[in-house]
Each structure stands twice: as structure tokens, then as C-alpha cells.
Amino acid sequence: MATGDVLFLTDTHAHVSVGWDAILRDQLGKDDIIAGSVAFGATPFKAHGGRLVAPAMGMSWNTERPSRPKAVEIAPSAATGLKRSLFERLGGYDAGFVYYGAAEPEFSVRAWLMGAKIKVHPKLEVTLGFRPRLERETIVGEAKPFALHNALRFGLLYMSDPGCLQLLRYHARKSPRLFPAAVKMVDESDVWSRRAEIEKARKYDFNWFAKRFDLKDHFGGAMW
């Protein structure tokens, strides 16, 4: 529903730092995505963009605050600014993801592969209000089957054949009860036609991304 030439993606119950709009105005080029730092309620924890965790295809937070804008793998959905023209060129968020999980890392990986650049700006900060712990745990628990589907979809969209095998083996062992239904959901989706679309549009492949950020798997091995 937004109508501006610049989009800022954030969350409900969010407060932005003074001057956040000026940062976007001054920093955004046509192929730039600005990620803000995210503070979590009244806790001391702050995140400065994220890192891809493979082969799970999840994300972890960067906790070290950079002194100046710095390239980052993943822009958090709670603090992402970019020009509308770039958002539309990238195709927005993948509508094939269900309910919860993987949308922000997938969008970020796709942005890098299509030639965009993501940098975290420490002076642009978003503070999020948090739901009570029990409520958060209930929501995450209910979302697990869908989050697993989304992780599988994410990996199958980008990874090589050996990488896809790592992905499937990892999740089959980690979530044996949920795995069959998640695989069925993926199999019935448009994952392969979507992969073909991305391959036509991208400038780089996933191996380029893995090398660019020295991506490691859970055992410290190279992901390319």
C-alpha cells in the first residue's frame, strides 16, 4: 500500500531513531539496501544485520556494532530501506513462503545475486516492542512446520546439488517428524519454476555469495 519512491520495511510496535529518514535519503543509491540496527525491547541485545546459517538456511544476528556502514549478508525485515524501483526489480518478497520464516534471508541473498548491495548503518536504529515470552514461544511452535518448508524452499532455490543434499539431510535428521510433510509441501509448490526464474535474472550464483562472505556450514566447512 506504500506509495513513496523510497520504502522502509519495519515491524509493528517499532520506534525509529532520530534522523533515520535523512540517513536513507543520503545513503541510498539505485542498487543499495540500507539495513538498520535492531534493538529488542528493554533488553541490552542489539543486532546489526544478520548472517546466513547453512545448510539450515536460517540466520544469526551480528552483535558487534560497526563503526561505519558495512556490507552485511542479511537485512532484517524490521529495518530495511531501499528504493521502490529496486524493490520491484528484485521482485519483492517471495510469495511462496508460508506464514513465518526465511523471507528476509532469501530476499537478501537474491538481492546480492542480482547485483544489489546491502550495508548496515549503525546510526539507523529500530527498537522493537516484544510480545511476552510465552506468547512468542507459542507462535514459533505453531509455525515450525511452515518454517521448515520455507527453509527447504530457500535452499532448493539457490544451492548446488551437493548443497541441496546437505540441506535435506540436515533437516531430515533434525526434524524427522515434520520433515515428510514439509517435503510434500515443497514438492507441490512452484519451487522449480521459481528457481529457473531466479537463474535467468541473477548476475551471480550462490557459490559467489558463499565466497563473498566466506560462508561456512555447521561444521566449519566451506559452502561452495
mmCIF file of C-alpha atoms in Angstrom:
data_model
loop_
_atom_site.group_PDB
_atom_site.id
_atom_site.type_symbol
_atom_site.label_atom_id
_atom_site.label_comp_id
_atom_site.label_asym_id
_atom_site.label_seq_id
_atom_site.Cartn_x
_atom_site.Cartn_y
_atom_site.Cartn_z
ATOM 1 C CA MET A 1 0.000 0.000 0.000
ATOM 2 C CA ALA A 2 3.002 2.319 0.261
ATOM 3 C CA THR A 3 3.212 4.977 -2.438
ATOM 4 C CA GLY A 4 6.630 6.607 -1.932
ATOM 5 C CA ASP A 5 9.735 6.303 -4.090
ATOM 6 C CA VAL A 6 11.654 5.014 -1.054
ATOM 7 C CA LEU A 7 10.379 2.093 1.024
ATOM 8 C CA PHE A 8 11.217 1.411 4.651
ATOM 9 C CA LEU A 9 10.218 -2.041 5.840
ATOM 10 C CA THR A 10 9.733 -2.372 9.563
ATOM 11 C CA ASP A 11 7.638 -4.145 12.185
ATOM 12 C CA THR A 12 4.679 -3.400 14.410
ATOM 13 C CA HIS A 13 5.361 -1.708 17.750
ATOM 14 C CA ALA A 14 8.592 -0.209 16.409
ATOM 15 C CA HIS A 15 10.344 3.067 17.217
ATOM 16 C CA VAL A 16 12.931 4.539 14.857
ATOM 17 C CA SER A 17 15.913 6.685 15.801
ATOM 18 C CA VAL A 18 16.019 10.427 15.159
ATOM 19 C CA GLY A 19 17.228 11.226 11.651
ATOM 20 C CA TRP A 20 16.521 7.775 10.183
ATOM 21 C CA ASP A 21 14.882 9.261 7.087
ATOM 22 C CA ALA A 22 17.853 11.549 6.411
ATOM 23 C CA ILE A 23 20.154 8.520 6.502
ATOM 24 C CA LEU A 24 18.068 6.836 3.822
ATOM 25 C CA ARG A 25 17.955 10.000 1.747
ATOM 26 C CA ASP A 26 21.733 10.433 1.873
ATOM 27 C CA GLN A 27 22.849 6.810 1.619
ATOM 28 C CA LEU A 28 20.568 5.137 -0.902
ATOM 29 C CA GLY A 29 21.814 4.621 -4.431
ATOM 30 C CA LYS A 30 19.776 2.838 -7.073
ATOM 31 C CA ASP A 31 21.233 -0.562 -6.130
ATOM 32 C CA ASP A 32 21.633 -0.033 -2.381
ATOM 33 C CA ILE A 33 19.732 -1.550 0.509
ATOM 34 C CA ILE A 34 20.244 0.048 3.930
ATOM 35 C CA ALA A 35 19.855 -2.224 6.937
ATOM 36 C CA GLY A 36 19.301 -0.632 10.313
ATOM 37 C CA SER A 37 20.443 -1.892 13.683
ATOM 38 C CA VAL A 38 17.676 -3.543 15.705
ATOM 39 C CA ALA A 39 17.230 -3.284 19.472
ATOM 40 C CA PHE A 40 14.963 -5.807 21.171
ATOM 41 C CA GLY A 41 12.670 -4.081 23.641
ATOM 42 C CA ALA A 42 14.186 -3.235 27.009
ATOM 43 C CA THR A 43 16.916 -5.883 26.682
ATOM 44 C CA PRO A 44 20.544 -4.851 26.095
ATOM 45 C CA PHE A 45 20.721 -7.010 22.959
ATOM 46 C CA LYS A 46 21.236 -5.228 19.645
ATOM 47 C CA ALA A 47 21.627 -6.752 16.190
ATOM 48 C CA HIS A 48 23.448 -5.194 13.259
ATOM 49 C CA GLY A 49 22.194 -7.181 10.309
ATOM 50 C CA GLY A 50 22.398 -10.936 10.007
ATOM 51 C CA ARG A 51 24.464 -13.839 8.705
ATOM 52 C CA LEU A 52 23.220 -16.809 6.741
ATOM 53 C CA VAL A 53 23.420 -20.138 8.568
ATOM 54 C CA ALA A 54 23.872 -23.047 6.147
ATOM 55 C CA PRO A 55 22.815 -25.676 5.318
ATOM 56 C CA ALA A 56 19.900 -24.943 7.687
ATOM 57 C CA MET A 57 19.179 -21.769 5.657
ATOM 58 C CA GLY A 58 18.383 -19.773 8.765
ATOM 59 C CA MET A 59 20.058 -16.655 10.076
ATOM 60 C CA SER A 60 22.014 -15.454 13.082
ATOM 61 C CA TRP A 61 22.464 -11.891 14.259
ATOM 62 C CA ASN A 62 25.621 -9.793 14.069
ATOM 63 C CA THR A 63 26.162 -8.492 17.596
ATOM 64 C CA GLU A 64 29.284 -6.382 17.013
ATOM 65 C CA ARG A 65 28.369 -2.790 16.200
ATOM 66 C CA PRO A 66 30.295 -1.495 13.173
ATOM 67 C CA SER A 67 31.835 1.956 13.445
ATOM 68 C CA ARG A 68 30.574 2.916 9.993
ATOM 69 C CA PRO A 69 28.303 1.479 7.281
ATOM 70 C CA LYS A 70 29.395 -2.053 6.447
ATOM 71 C CA ALA A 71 28.415 -4.743 3.931
ATOM 72 C CA VAL A 72 26.163 -7.332 5.532
ATOM 73 C CA GLU A 73 24.650 -10.598 4.297
ATOM 74 C CA ILE A 74 21.086 -10.162 5.518
ATOM 75 C CA ALA A 75 18.934 -7.085 6.063
ATOM 76 C CA PRO A 76 16.378 -7.606 8.861
ATOM 77 C CA SER A 77 12.779 -7.158 7.774
ATOM 78 C CA ALA A 78 12.282 -4.865 10.770
ATOM 79 C CA ALA A 79 14.789 -2.314 9.444
ATOM 80 C CA THR A 80 15.257 -2.372 5.671
ATOM 81 C CA GLY A 81 15.281 0.665 3.411
ATOM 82 C CA LEU A 82 15.530 0.723 -0.380
ATOM 83 C CA LYS A 83 14.171 2.482 -3.425
ATOM 84 C CA ARG A 84 10.849 1.281 -4.759
ATOM 85 C CA SER A 85 12.407 0.755 -8.191
ATOM 86 C CA LEU A 86 14.938 -1.690 -6.708
ATOM 87 C CA PHE A 87 12.281 -3.499 -4.660
ATOM 88 C CA GLU A 88 10.249 -4.007 -7.825
ATOM 89 C CA ARG A 89 13.280 -5.060 -9.892
ATOM 90 C CA LEU A 90 14.151 -7.680 -7.284
ATOM 91 C CA GLY A 91 10.570 -8.927 -7.282
ATOM 92 C CA GLY A 92 9.791 -8.162 -3.639
ATOM 93 C CA TYR A 93 9.468 -10.893 -1.048
ATOM 94 C CA ASP A 94 8.832 -14.444 -2.278
ATOM 95 C CA ALA A 95 5.101 -15.180 -2.063
ATOM 96 C CA GLY A 96 5.883 -18.909 -1.919
ATOM 97 C CA PHE A 97 6.955 -18.697 1.714
ATOM 98 C CA VAL A 98 4.234 -19.702 4.151
ATOM 99 C CA TYR A 99 3.347 -17.950 7.414
ATOM 100 C CA TYR A 100 6.763 -17.480 9.017
ATOM 101 C CA GLY A 101 10.479 -17.923 8.380
ATOM 102 C CA ALA A 102 13.183 -17.425 5.706
ATOM 103 C CA ALA A 103 11.670 -14.447 3.872
ATOM 104 C CA GLU A 104 14.286 -11.881 4.912
ATOM 105 C CA PRO A 105 17.405 -14.012 4.291
ATOM 106 C CA GLU A 106 16.038 -15.205 0.937
ATOM 107 C CA PHE A 107 15.257 -11.664 -0.178
ATOM 108 C CA SER A 108 18.722 -10.536 0.903
ATOM 109 C CA VAL A 109 20.534 -13.379 -0.874
ATOM 110 C CA ARG A 110 18.509 -12.710 -4.030
ATOM 111 C CA ALA A 111 19.364 -9.013 -3.811
ATOM 112 C CA TRP A 112 23.105 -9.742 -3.647
ATOM 113 C CA LEU A 113 22.883 -12.231 -6.522
ATOM 114 C CA MET A 114 21.021 -9.712 -8.676
ATOM 115 C CA GLY A 115 23.672 -7.050 -8.168
ATOM 116 C CA ALA A 116 22.326 -5.047 -5.215
ATOM 117 C CA LYS A 117 24.445 -4.217 -2.183
ATOM 118 C CA ILE A 118 23.310 -4.392 1.449
ATOM 119 C CA LYS A 119 25.029 -2.362 4.126
ATOM 120 C CA VAL A 120 24.130 -1.957 7.769
ATOM 121 C CA HIS A 121 24.110 1.621 9.070
ATOM 122 C CA PRO A 122 24.632 1.706 12.868
ATOM 123 C CA LYS A 123 23.067 5.159 13.283
ATOM 124 C CA LEU A 124 19.754 3.971 11.878
ATOM 125 C CA GLU A 125 18.228 2.074 14.773
ATOM 126 C CA VAL A 126 14.838 0.447 15.227
ATOM 127 C CA THR A 127 13.647 -0.577 18.689
ATOM 128 C CA LEU A 128 11.036 -3.324 18.711
ATOM 129 C CA GLY A 129 8.377 -3.974 21.302
ATOM 130 C CA PHE A 130 8.343 -7.666 22.256
ATOM 131 C CA ARG A 131 5.425 -9.975 22.899
ATOM 132 C CA PRO A 132 5.510 -11.840 26.244
ATOM 133 C CA ARG A 133 7.804 -14.876 26.168
ATOM 134 C CA LEU A 134 5.051 -17.481 26.390
ATOM 135 C CA GLU A 135 3.173 -15.874 23.529
ATOM 136 C CA ARG A 136 6.354 -15.776 21.392
ATOM 137 C CA GLU A 137 7.092 -19.429 22.092
ATOM 138 C CA THR A 138 3.524 -20.409 21.196
ATOM 139 C CA ILE A 139 3.687 -18.576 17.876
ATOM 140 C CA VAL A 140 7.084 -20.051 16.974
ATOM 141 C CA GLY A 141 5.895 -23.526 17.937
ATOM 142 C CA GLU A 142 2.829 -23.270 15.716
ATOM 143 C CA ALA A 143 4.981 -22.014 12.847
ATOM 144 C CA LYS A 144 7.523 -24.865 12.912
ATOM 145 C CA PRO A 145 6.043 -26.946 10.052
ATOM 146 C CA PHE A 146 5.866 -23.863 7.840
ATOM 147 C CA ALA A 147 9.299 -22.605 8.860
ATOM 148 C CA LEU A 148 10.750 -25.981 7.843
ATOM 149 C CA HIS A 149 9.020 -25.796 4.463
ATOM 150 C CA ASN A 150 10.392 -22.295 3.997
ATOM 151 C CA ALA A 151 13.948 -23.338 4.841
ATOM 152 C CA LEU A 152 13.763 -26.181 2.320
ATOM 153 C CA ARG A 153 12.322 -23.900 -0.347
ATOM 154 C CA PHE A 154 15.022 -21.312 0.295
ATOM 155 C CA GLY A 155 17.868 -23.786 -0.091
ATOM 156 C CA LEU A 156 16.408 -25.508 -3.143
ATOM 157 C CA LEU A 157 16.040 -22.150 -4.902
ATOM 158 C CA TYR A 158 19.756 -21.424 -4.805
ATOM 159 C CA MET A 159 22.087 -24.206 -3.749
ATOM 160 C CA SER A 160 24.035 -26.650 -5.921
ATOM 161 C CA ASP A 161 23.096 -30.337 -5.995
ATOM 162 C CA PRO A 162 25.575 -31.213 -3.201
ATOM 163 C CA GLY A 163 24.321 -28.242 -1.182
ATOM 164 C CA CYS A 164 20.696 -29.344 -1.626
ATOM 165 C CA LEU A 165 21.618 -32.817 -0.390
ATOM 166 C CA GLN A 166 23.270 -31.270 2.673
ATOM 167 C CA LEU A 167 20.125 -29.217 3.266
ATOM 168 C CA LEU A 168 17.780 -32.194 3.047
ATOM 169 C CA ARG A 169 19.996 -34.459 5.152
ATOM 170 C CA TYR A 170 20.370 -31.800 7.851
ATOM 171 C CA HIS A 171 16.651 -31.179 8.230
ATOM 172 C CA ALA A 172 15.669 -34.853 7.916
ATOM 173 C CA ARG A 173 17.885 -35.602 10.902
ATOM 174 C CA LYS A 174 16.921 -32.534 12.897
ATOM 175 C CA SER A 175 13.141 -32.718 12.369
ATOM 176 C CA PRO A 176 12.220 -36.297 11.381
ATOM 177 C CA ARG A 177 8.595 -35.902 12.477
ATOM 178 C CA LEU A 178 7.941 -32.720 10.490
ATOM 179 C CA PHE A 179 10.191 -33.467 7.522
ATOM 180 C CA PRO A 180 7.852 -35.623 5.335
ATOM 181 C CA ALA A 181 5.019 -33.079 5.381
ATOM 182 C CA ALA A 182 7.424 -30.203 4.678
ATOM 183 C CA VAL A 183 8.919 -32.053 1.701
ATOM 184 C CA LYS A 184 5.408 -32.715 0.388
ATOM 185 C CA MET A 185 4.570 -29.002 0.649
ATOM 186 C CA VAL A 186 7.725 -28.108 -1.259
ATOM 187 C CA ASP A 187 7.105 -30.777 -3.899
ATOM 188 C CA GLU A 188 3.624 -29.402 -4.561
ATOM 189 C CA SER A 189 4.882 -25.808 -4.864
ATOM 190 C CA ASP A 190 6.375 -23.819 -7.727
ATOM 191 C CA VAL A 191 9.927 -24.169 -6.349
ATOM 192 C CA TRP A 192 11.499 -25.444 -9.596
ATOM 193 C CA SER A 193 9.894 -22.881 -11.902
ATOM 194 C CA ARG A 194 10.792 -20.191 -9.370
ATOM 195 C CA ARG A 195 14.398 -21.428 -9.326
ATOM 196 C CA ALA A 196 14.503 -21.174 -13.133
ATOM 197 C CA GLU A 197 13.201 -17.570 -12.964
ATOM 198 C CA ILE A 198 15.896 -16.593 -10.481
ATOM 199 C CA GLU A 199 18.633 -18.243 -12.530
ATOM 200 C CA LYS A 200 17.619 -16.132 -15.536
ATOM 201 C CA ALA A 201 17.542 -12.884 -13.549
ATOM 202 C CA ARG A 202 20.642 -13.199 -11.351
ATOM 203 C CA LYS A 203 24.129 -11.868 -12.068
ATOM 204 C CA TYR A 204 25.905 -14.276 -9.704
ATOM 205 C CA ASP A 205 25.277 -17.779 -8.393
ATOM 206 C CA PHE A 206 25.113 -18.955 -4.783
ATOM 207 C CA ASN A 207 28.772 -20.016 -4.827
ATOM 208 C CA TRP A 208 29.683 -16.381 -5.481
ATOM 209 C CA PHE A 209 27.708 -15.331 -2.404
ATOM 210 C CA ALA A 210 29.317 -18.065 -0.294
ATOM 211 C CA LYS A 211 32.790 -16.950 -1.324
ATOM 212 C CA ARG A 212 31.938 -13.252 -0.943
ATOM 213 C CA PHE A 213 31.080 -13.781 2.739
ATOM 214 C CA ASP A 214 33.252 -16.839 3.430
ATOM 215 C CA LEU A 215 30.128 -18.835 4.247
ATOM 216 C CA LYS A 216 30.720 -21.935 6.359
ATOM 217 C CA ASP A 217 28.486 -24.883 7.142
ATOM 218 C CA HIS A 218 27.677 -26.083 10.688
ATOM 219 C CA PHE A 219 30.960 -27.985 10.833
ATOM 220 C CA GLY A 220 33.139 -25.099 9.631
ATOM 221 C CA GLY A 221 33.447 -26.348 6.074
ATOM 222 C CA ALA A 222 33.213 -24.085 3.024
ATOM 223 C CA MET A 223 29.757 -23.875 1.400
ATOM 224 C CA TRP A 224 30.895 -23.903 -2.234
#
